[in-house]
């Protein structure tokens, strides 16, 4: 496996995990807005 392919795989994983985080955050937004603020540095 070359570097470009492994890098693409890492980016894909990061994007999917970020999408999952956004989905979770939007679902919980009404209840835990103060908690979300503490998660973001």
Short mmCIF file of C-alpha atoms in Angstrom, two decimals:
data_model
loop_
_atom_site.label_atom_id
_atom_site.label_comp_id
_atom_site.label_asym_id
_atom_site.label_seq_id
_atom_site.Cartn_x
_atom_site.Cartn_y
_atom_site.Cartn_z
CA UNK A 1 0.00 0.00 0.00
CA UNK A 2 1.41 3.38 -0.95
CA UNK A 3 1.39 6.51 1.15
CA UNK A 4 -1.34 8.23 -0.86
CA UNK A 5 -3.75 5.33 -0.42
CA UNK A 6 -3.17 5.08 3.33
CA UNK A 7 -3.52 8.84 3.65
CA UNK A 8 -6.79 8.75 1.73
CA UNK A 9 -8.03 5.99 4.02
CA UNK A 10 -7.14 8.07 7.08
CA UNK A 11 -8.93 11.11 5.67
CA UNK A 12 -11.99 9.00 4.90
CA UNK A 13 -12.02 7.65 8.44
CA UNK A 14 -11.67 11.15 9.88
CA UNK A 15 -14.50 12.46 7.71
CA UNK A 16 -16.83 9.62 8.67
CA UNK A 17 -16.08 10.01 12.38
CA UNK A 18 -16.56 13.77 12.12
CA UNK A 19 -19.90 13.23 10.36
CA UNK A 20 -20.94 10.86 13.13
CA UNK A 21 -19.90 13.45 15.73
CA UNK A 22 -21.91 16.16 13.97
CA UNK A 23 -24.94 13.88 13.78
CA UNK A 24 -24.66 13.07 17.47
CA UNK A 25 -24.13 16.72 18.40
CA UNK A 26 -27.12 17.91 16.39
CA UNK A 27 -29.26 15.21 17.99
CA UNK A 28 -28.26 16.24 21.52
CA UNK A 29 -27.97 19.98 20.84
CA UNK A 30 -31.10 21.04 22.69
CA UNK A 31 -30.19 19.20 25.88
CA UNK A 32 -26.45 19.66 26.28
CA UNK A 33 -25.29 22.89 24.70
CA UNK A 34 -23.01 23.70 27.62
CA UNK A 35 -21.35 20.28 27.32
CA UNK A 36 -20.71 20.80 23.61
CA UNK A 37 -18.97 24.09 24.40
CA UNK A 38 -16.59 22.29 26.75
CA UNK A 39 -15.76 19.67 24.10
CA UNK A 40 -14.54 22.27 21.60
CA UNK A 41 -11.19 23.74 22.71
#
